[in-house]
Coordinates of C-alpha atoms in Angstrom, one line a residue:
M83 CA -22.1 -28.2 -24.3
T84 CA -20.0 -26.2 -26.8
M85 CA -21.0 -22.9 -25.1
A86 CA -20.2 -24.3 -21.7
L87 CA -16.8 -25.5 -22.7
A88 CA -16.0 -22.1 -24.3
G89 CA -16.1 -20.4 -20.8
C90 CA -15.7 -16.7 -20.4
G91 CA -17.3 -16.1 -23.9
G92 CA -14.2 -17.5 -25.6
T93 CA -14.5 -19.0 -29.1
A94 CA -14.9 -22.7 -29.5
G95 CA -14.2 -24.5 -32.8
S96 CA -11.7 -23.8 -35.5
A97 CA -12.4 -20.2 -36.4
D98 CA -9.4 -17.8 -36.1
V99 CA -9.6 -15.2 -33.3
T100 CA -7.6 -12.0 -33.5
L101 CA -6.8 -10.4 -30.1
R102 CA -6.1 -6.6 -30.2
L103 CA -3.3 -5.7 -27.8
V104 CA -2.7 -2.0 -27.0
A105 CA 0.6 -1.6 -25.1
A106 CA 2.7 1.3 -23.8
D107 CA 6.2 1.9 -25.3
Y108 CA 9.0 1.8 -22.7
G109 CA 11.7 2.5 -25.2
T110 CA 13.5 5.7 -26.0
G111 CA 13.5 5.4 -29.7
A112 CA 13.2 2.9 -32.6
A113 CA 16.1 0.9 -31.5
N114 CA 14.6 -0.2 -28.2
S115 CA 10.9 0.3 -28.9
S116 CA 8.6 -2.1 -27.1
E117 CA 7.0 -2.8 -30.5
K118 CA 9.9 -5.2 -31.2
Y119 CA 9.3 -7.2 -28.0
W120 CA 5.6 -7.5 -28.5
S121 CA 5.9 -8.4 -32.2
E122 CA 8.4 -11.2 -31.5
L123 CA 6.4 -12.5 -28.6
A124 CA 3.2 -12.5 -30.6
E125 CA 4.9 -14.4 -33.4
E126 CA 6.2 -17.0 -31.0
F127 CA 2.8 -17.3 -29.3
E128 CA 1.0 -17.7 -32.7
S129 CA 3.3 -20.5 -33.8
K130 CA 2.4 -22.4 -30.6
N131 CA -1.4 -21.5 -30.7
P132 CA -2.8 -21.9 -34.2
G133 CA -6.1 -20.1 -34.6
I134 CA -5.1 -17.2 -32.3
K135 CA -3.6 -14.1 -33.8
I136 CA -2.2 -11.1 -31.9
D137 CA -2.7 -7.6 -33.4
V138 CA 0.0 -5.5 -31.7
D139 CA -0.5 -1.7 -31.3
V140 CA 2.3 0.0 -29.2
R141 CA 1.8 3.6 -28.3
S142 CA 3.6 6.4 -26.5
W143 CA 3.1 6.7 -22.8
K144 CA 2.1 10.3 -23.4
T145 CA -1.1 9.1 -25.1
V146 CA -1.7 5.4 -24.5
D147 CA -4.0 5.9 -21.4
S148 CA -6.2 8.4 -23.1
D149 CA -6.1 6.5 -26.4
V150 CA -7.5 3.4 -24.6
A151 CA -10.1 5.5 -22.8
E152 CA -11.3 6.9 -26.1
M153 CA -11.5 3.4 -27.7
V154 CA -13.6 2.3 -24.8
R155 CA -15.9 5.3 -25.1
R156 CA -16.3 4.5 -28.8
N157 CA -17.3 0.9 -27.9
N158 CA -14.2 -0.3 -29.6
A159 CA -12.2 -1.6 -26.6
P160 CA -9.1 -3.7 -27.2
D161 CA -9.0 -7.2 -25.9
I162 CA -5.9 -6.5 -23.9
A163 CA -4.5 -3.2 -22.7
Q164 CA -1.1 -2.7 -21.0
I165 CA -1.4 0.8 -19.5
G166 CA -1.2 2.8 -16.3
A167 CA -4.7 2.3 -14.6
Y168 CA -7.4 -0.2 -14.6
A169 CA -9.8 0.6 -11.7
D170 CA -12.3 2.8 -13.6
Y171 CA -12.8 0.1 -16.2
A172 CA -13.3 -2.5 -13.5
K173 CA -15.9 -0.4 -11.8
D174 CA -17.8 -0.1 -15.0
G175 CA -17.9 -3.9 -15.4
K176 CA -15.8 -3.9 -18.6
L177 CA -13.0 -6.2 -17.5
Y178 CA -12.6 -9.9 -16.9
S179 CA -11.3 -10.7 -13.4
A180 CA -8.0 -12.6 -13.1
D181 CA -9.7 -15.9 -12.3
E182 CA -11.9 -15.6 -15.4
T183 CA -8.8 -15.6 -17.7
L184 CA -5.6 -16.8 -16.0
S185 CA -4.6 -20.3 -15.0
I186 CA -4.3 -20.8 -11.3
P187 CA -0.4 -21.1 -11.4
T188 CA -0.2 -17.7 -13.1
Q189 CA -2.5 -16.1 -10.6
A190 CA -0.7 -17.5 -7.6
N191 CA 2.7 -16.4 -9.0
F192 CA 2.1 -12.6 -8.7
L193 CA 3.8 -10.9 -5.8
S194 CA 1.1 -10.6 -3.2
Q195 CA 1.6 -6.9 -2.7
L196 CA 1.0 -6.3 -6.4
S197 CA -1.9 -8.6 -6.8
D198 CA -3.6 -6.9 -3.8
A199 CA -3.1 -3.6 -5.5
G200 CA -4.9 -5.0 -8.6
K201 CA -8.1 -5.6 -6.6
V202 CA -11.4 -3.7 -6.6
N203 CA -13.8 -4.8 -3.9
R204 CA -11.5 -7.7 -3.2
I205 CA -11.6 -9.1 -6.8
Q206 CA -8.4 -8.8 -8.9
Y207 CA -8.9 -7.1 -12.3
G208 CA -5.6 -5.4 -12.7
L209 CA -2.8 -7.7 -13.6
P210 CA 0.6 -6.2 -12.7
F211 CA 2.9 -6.2 -15.7
I212 CA 6.1 -4.5 -14.5
A213 CA 7.2 -3.0 -11.2
S214 CA 9.7 -0.4 -10.1
S215 CA 10.8 1.1 -6.8
R216 CA 12.4 4.5 -6.3
L217 CA 15.6 5.5 -4.6
L218 CA 17.6 8.7 -4.0
F219 CA 20.4 8.9 -6.6
Y220 CA 23.5 11.0 -6.1
N221 CA 26.5 11.7 -8.3
Q222 CA 29.4 10.0 -6.5
K223 CA 32.1 12.1 -8.2
L224 CA 30.4 15.3 -7.3
F225 CA 29.9 14.1 -3.7
D226 CA 33.5 13.1 -3.4
Q227 CA 34.7 16.5 -4.7
A228 CA 32.6 18.2 -2.1
G229 CA 33.7 15.8 0.7
L230 CA 30.1 14.4 1.2
S231 CA 28.6 11.1 2.1
A232 CA 25.1 9.9 1.4
P233 CA 22.4 11.9 3.2
K234 CA 20.8 10.3 6.3
D235 CA 18.0 12.8 6.9
W236 CA 16.5 16.0 5.4
D237 CA 19.0 18.3 7.1
D238 CA 21.7 16.3 5.3
I239 CA 19.9 16.7 2.0
R240 CA 19.9 20.5 2.5
S241 CA 23.5 20.8 3.7
D242 CA 24.7 18.5 1.0
A243 CA 22.9 20.5 -1.6
E244 CA 24.5 23.7 -0.2
A245 CA 27.9 22.1 -0.4
L246 CA 27.3 21.0 -4.0
K247 CA 26.2 24.5 -4.9
A248 CA 29.3 26.0 -3.4
T249 CA 31.4 23.8 -5.7
G250 CA 29.6 25.0 -8.8
V251 CA 27.1 22.2 -9.4
P252 CA 24.3 23.7 -11.5
T253 CA 21.5 21.7 -9.9
P254 CA 22.3 20.4 -6.5
F255 CA 18.9 18.8 -6.1
A256 CA 16.6 18.2 -9.1
L257 CA 13.0 18.5 -8.1
P258 CA 10.8 17.6 -11.1
L259 CA 7.3 18.8 -10.3
G260 CA 6.3 19.5 -13.9
S261 CA 3.4 17.8 -15.5
E262 CA 5.2 14.7 -16.7
E263 CA 5.3 12.6 -13.5
S264 CA 5.1 15.0 -10.6
Q265 CA 2.7 12.6 -8.8
A266 CA 5.6 10.2 -8.3
E267 CA 8.1 12.8 -7.1
S268 CA 5.5 14.2 -4.7
M269 CA 4.6 10.8 -3.3
M270 CA 8.2 10.0 -2.6
W271 CA 8.5 13.1 -0.5
L272 CA 5.1 12.7 1.2
L273 CA 6.1 9.2 2.3
S274 CA 9.4 10.4 3.5
G275 CA 7.6 13.0 5.6
G276 CA 5.3 10.5 7.2
G277 CA 2.3 11.2 5.0
G278 CA 0.9 10.0 1.7
Y279 CA -2.0 10.3 -0.7
T280 CA -4.4 8.1 1.4
D281 CA -5.2 7.4 5.0
T282 CA -3.7 4.1 6.0
A283 CA -6.7 3.4 8.3
D284 CA -9.6 3.7 5.8
G285 CA -8.0 4.3 2.4
S286 CA -9.6 7.7 2.0
Y287 CA -7.7 10.5 0.4
S288 CA -5.6 12.6 2.8
I289 CA -3.8 14.9 0.3
D290 CA -3.9 18.0 2.5
S291 CA -3.0 16.3 5.8
A292 CA -0.8 18.2 8.2
E293 CA 2.1 15.9 7.4
N294 CA 1.8 16.6 3.6
V295 CA 1.6 20.3 4.1
A296 CA 4.7 20.3 6.3
T297 CA 6.6 18.3 3.7
F298 CA 5.9 20.9 0.9
Q299 CA 6.6 23.8 3.3
W300 CA 10.0 22.2 3.9
L301 CA 10.7 21.7 0.2
K302 CA 9.7 25.3 -0.6
K303 CA 11.7 26.9 2.3
N304 CA 14.8 24.7 2.4
L305 CA 15.4 23.7 -1.2
V306 CA 13.5 26.0 -3.6
E307 CA 13.8 29.3 -1.9
E308 CA 17.5 28.6 -1.1
K309 CA 18.0 28.2 -4.9
L310 CA 19.2 24.6 -4.5
T311 CA 17.0 23.1 -7.2
G312 CA 18.7 24.5 -10.3
P313 CA 17.9 27.0 -13.0
V314 CA 14.6 25.5 -14.0
A315 CA 11.7 26.1 -11.6
P316 CA 10.4 22.8 -10.2
A317 CA 6.9 23.4 -11.7
K318 CA 8.5 23.6 -15.2
L319 CA 10.9 20.7 -14.7
D320 CA 9.9 17.3 -16.1
R321 CA 11.4 14.0 -15.0
A322 CA 12.9 13.3 -18.4
D323 CA 14.8 16.6 -18.4
A324 CA 16.0 16.1 -14.9
F325 CA 17.2 12.6 -15.7
K326 CA 19.0 13.9 -18.8
S327 CA 20.8 16.5 -16.7
F328 CA 21.8 13.9 -14.2
T329 CA 23.4 11.7 -16.9
E330 CA 25.2 14.8 -18.2
G331 CA 26.8 15.3 -14.7
R332 CA 24.9 18.6 -14.0
V333 CA 22.8 17.3 -11.1
G334 CA 24.0 16.3 -7.6
M335 CA 20.9 14.5 -6.3
L336 CA 17.5 13.4 -7.5
N337 CA 14.9 10.7 -7.0
G338 CA 15.1 8.0 -9.6
H339 CA 14.2 4.5 -10.8
P340 CA 16.2 1.6 -12.2
T341 CA 16.3 2.7 -15.8
L342 CA 18.2 5.9 -14.7
M343 CA 20.9 3.7 -13.2
K344 CA 21.6 2.1 -16.6
D345 CA 21.5 5.4 -18.5
A346 CA 23.8 7.0 -16.0
E347 CA 26.3 4.2 -16.1
K348 CA 26.3 4.3 -19.9
A349 CA 27.1 8.0 -19.7
G350 CA 30.0 7.3 -17.3
I351 CA 28.4 8.7 -14.2
K352 CA 29.3 6.8 -11.0
V353 CA 26.0 6.6 -9.0
G354 CA 25.3 6.2 -5.4
T355 CA 21.8 5.2 -4.2
V356 CA 20.0 5.1 -0.9
P357 CA 16.4 5.1 0.1
L358 CA 15.1 8.7 0.4
P359 CA 15.6 9.2 4.1
G360 CA 12.8 10.1 6.5
S361 CA 12.7 13.7 7.6
D362 CA 14.3 12.8 10.9
G363 CA 16.4 9.9 9.6
K364 CA 14.0 7.2 10.6
P365 CA 13.4 4.7 7.8
M366 CA 10.2 5.3 5.9
P367 CA 8.6 3.2 3.1
T368 CA 9.8 4.2 -0.4
M369 CA 7.5 4.4 -3.4
G370 CA 6.7 1.4 -5.6
V371 CA 5.1 1.6 -9.0
A372 CA 3.3 -0.9 -11.1
D373 CA 2.0 -0.8 -14.6
W374 CA -1.0 -2.9 -15.5
M375 CA -2.4 -5.4 -17.9
M376 CA -6.2 -5.8 -18.2
A377 CA -8.5 -7.9 -20.3
F378 CA -11.7 -6.3 -21.7
K379 CA -14.9 -8.3 -22.0
Q380 CA -16.3 -6.6 -25.1
N381 CA -15.3 -9.1 -27.7
K382 CA -15.9 -12.1 -25.6
H383 CA -12.4 -13.6 -26.1
G384 CA -11.8 -14.6 -22.5
V385 CA -10.3 -18.1 -23.3
E386 CA -7.9 -16.8 -25.9
I387 CA -6.9 -13.9 -23.8
G388 CA -6.1 -16.2 -20.9
K389 CA -3.9 -18.4 -23.1
F390 CA -1.9 -15.4 -24.3
L391 CA -1.6 -13.9 -20.8
D392 CA -0.4 -17.2 -19.3
F393 CA 2.3 -17.1 -22.1
V394 CA 3.2 -13.4 -21.3
Y395 CA 3.8 -14.2 -17.7
E396 CA 6.2 -17.1 -18.3
D397 CA 9.5 -16.4 -16.6
K398 CA 11.6 -16.1 -19.8
N399 CA 9.2 -13.5 -21.2
V400 CA 8.9 -11.5 -18.0
L401 CA 12.7 -11.4 -17.6
D402 CA 13.2 -10.6 -21.3
F403 CA 11.0 -7.5 -21.0
V404 CA 12.2 -6.2 -17.6
G405 CA 15.8 -6.9 -18.5
Q406 CA 15.6 -4.7 -21.5
Y407 CA 14.4 -1.7 -19.6
D408 CA 15.9 -2.3 -16.1
L409 CA 12.6 -2.8 -14.5
L410 CA 11.4 -5.3 -11.9
P411 CA 9.4 -8.5 -12.4
V412 CA 6.0 -8.9 -10.8
T413 CA 6.1 -12.7 -10.2
Y414 CA 7.8 -14.7 -7.5
S415 CA 9.5 -17.0 -9.8
A416 CA 11.0 -14.3 -12.1
D417 CA 11.9 -12.3 -9.0
D418 CA 13.9 -15.2 -7.6
A419 CA 15.5 -15.8 -11.0
M420 CA 16.6 -12.1 -11.2
S421 CA 17.9 -12.1 -7.6
A422 CA 20.1 -15.1 -8.4
D423 CA 21.5 -13.8 -11.6
P424 CA 24.7 -11.8 -11.3
K425 CA 24.0 -9.8 -14.4
Y426 CA 21.1 -8.1 -12.5
K427 CA 23.2 -7.1 -9.5
G428 CA 22.7 -3.4 -10.3
L429 CA 19.0 -3.9 -9.5
A430 CA 19.6 -5.5 -6.1
K431 CA 18.7 -2.4 -4.0
F432 CA 15.5 -1.8 -6.0
L433 CA 14.5 -5.4 -5.6
A434 CA 15.1 -5.2 -1.9
A435 CA 13.0 -2.0 -1.6
L436 CA 10.0 -3.3 -3.5
P437 CA 8.4 -5.6 -1.0
N438 CA 8.0 -2.9 1.6
S439 CA 7.3 -0.1 -0.8
E440 CA 4.0 2.0 -0.9
L441 CA 2.1 2.0 -4.2
Y442 CA -0.3 4.5 -5.7
P443 CA -3.9 3.9 -4.7
Y444 CA -4.5 2.0 -7.9
G445 CA -7.7 0.3 -6.7
K446 CA -9.5 3.6 -6.3
D447 CA -11.3 4.3 -9.6
T448 CA -10.8 8.0 -9.0
W449 CA -7.0 7.7 -8.9
A450 CA -6.6 8.5 -12.6
S451 CA -8.4 11.9 -12.3
V452 CA -6.8 12.7 -9.0
S453 CA -3.3 11.9 -10.4
E454 CA -4.0 14.4 -13.2
S455 CA -4.9 17.1 -10.7
I456 CA -1.7 16.5 -8.9
K457 CA 0.3 16.7 -12.2
R458 CA -1.4 20.0 -13.1
N459 CA -1.2 21.7 -9.7
I460 CA 1.5 20.4 -7.4
G461 CA 4.3 22.4 -8.8
E462 CA 2.6 25.6 -7.7
A463 CA 3.1 24.6 -4.1
V464 CA 6.7 25.6 -4.1
E465 CA 6.5 28.6 -6.3
P466 CA 7.3 32.1 -4.9
G467 CA 4.5 33.5 -2.9
A468 CA 2.4 30.3 -3.1
S469 CA 0.9 28.6 -0.1
P470 CA 1.6 24.8 0.0
A471 CA -1.5 24.4 2.2
N472 CA -3.7 26.1 -0.3
V473 CA -2.4 24.1 -3.3
L474 CA -2.8 20.8 -1.5
A475 CA -6.3 21.9 -0.3
Q476 CA -7.3 22.5 -4.0
I477 CA -6.1 19.0 -5.0
A478 CA -7.9 17.6 -2.0
R479 CA -11.1 19.3 -3.2
D480 CA -10.6 17.8 -6.7
A481 CA -10.3 14.4 -5.1
S482 CA -13.5 14.9 -3.0
S483 CA -15.3 16.0 -6.2
A484 CA -14.1 13.0 -8.1
E485 CA -15.2 10.7 -5.2
A486 CA -18.6 12.3 -5.0
A487 CA -19.2 11.9 -8.7
E488 CA -18.7 8.1 -8.5

C-alpha cells in the first residue's frame, strides 16, 4: 500500500528528500542573477513542505544545456532541469510526463500553444517555463532625424536602412548571424519570407526550401552587399553585441525581444516596435520562443518534483520571474494578470504577438543538433562569394543525417 501511495516512485514516509535543480541564468550579472530568485523560492517552498529540500544550481546559458547533457551521460541527472530543449531526453525515456508529476489545474493552465510544443508523440514532457516573442525594433530618434516611419515591407527595410546610412548611422540594420543565437535571427527572416525550418504539412525539415533560399539571397544582396549591416560582418556579430550597440544608439533597426525594450529604455533610447513585415507587406507569423522545465526519472522523486513544480507555476512566482527579466508568462492565469496590470504595458505588443507566433520545432529530438548546425553555418550564407543555396543545403544535409541517426 505504501508503494502504491507513493506514486511515480516518490518517497513515502518521513525521510528527507533533496531535489537537485539545475537552471539557466537569465541575469546579466550578480545583481540580477537567477540564483537569487531560485534560492528565495526554494527557501519559501521548504518552509511550506518539511522533508523536501531544493539544491539550487544556476548556470550560464552558454553551458547549461551541455552541462545537463553531461550529467545525464554520467548517469547523474538532476531531478529538475530548466534549460533549452527536452525532446531528446523524452525520446530516451528519461523524463516524467506532465501528468505523472503535475496537478491537473497546473497542467490545464499552460497556454495550449506552448503545452502542445512540449509534446513528443502526443505526450507532454516539456513544461514551458518562460516565453518570448520577437518584434522588429527601431530607434525612433534616428528614424525621426531621417524622416522615416516604421517599415511595412522588405523594400521599406532596405530604403529605410539606406536613409539611415546617409545620415551617418553606423549600423542601419544589425543582422546578428554569429554563433550566439543565429537560429533565432534566421527563423524570424524565414517566417517573414513565407518559409521556416519545417514543413507545415508533415513537420519534416525544409531548411533549403525555395522560400528559405530566396530569403537569404535577398538579405545578402539587399542588406549585406549594400553595406547596410554595419562594420561587423553578420557571421561575426552575436546578438548580445548587436543589442549593446542598439542601446548605445548606433543601430537603426534590429530584431529583438522584450528584455531589449527594458535595456533600451534604461539607456534613454526611444524605441518603436512592429512585427517584422512580410516580404510583400502581408502579415506573417512572428517567432515565439519558450524555455523548458523537465523532470528526470532517475532518482524516483516524482511526487516531490510535482509538489515543487506546482509551487513554481503559481501566479505570483511566475510573474515574479518574468517581471524581473521582461519575459512572458506561460500560463493563462498569469498571462491574464500581466495583461491587466498597467506596469507591464510595455510588454503588450509582445503578449499580443505570442498566441499566433511560430515556435522552434521543440518536439523533434533532433532539433538541438540541427540548431547547432544553423549556429555554426548560417552566417556563411551572406558572406562575399557564398551561395545561400549551398549553405542551406549543407544544413539540410546535417538535419537529414541527424534524423537518420535516430
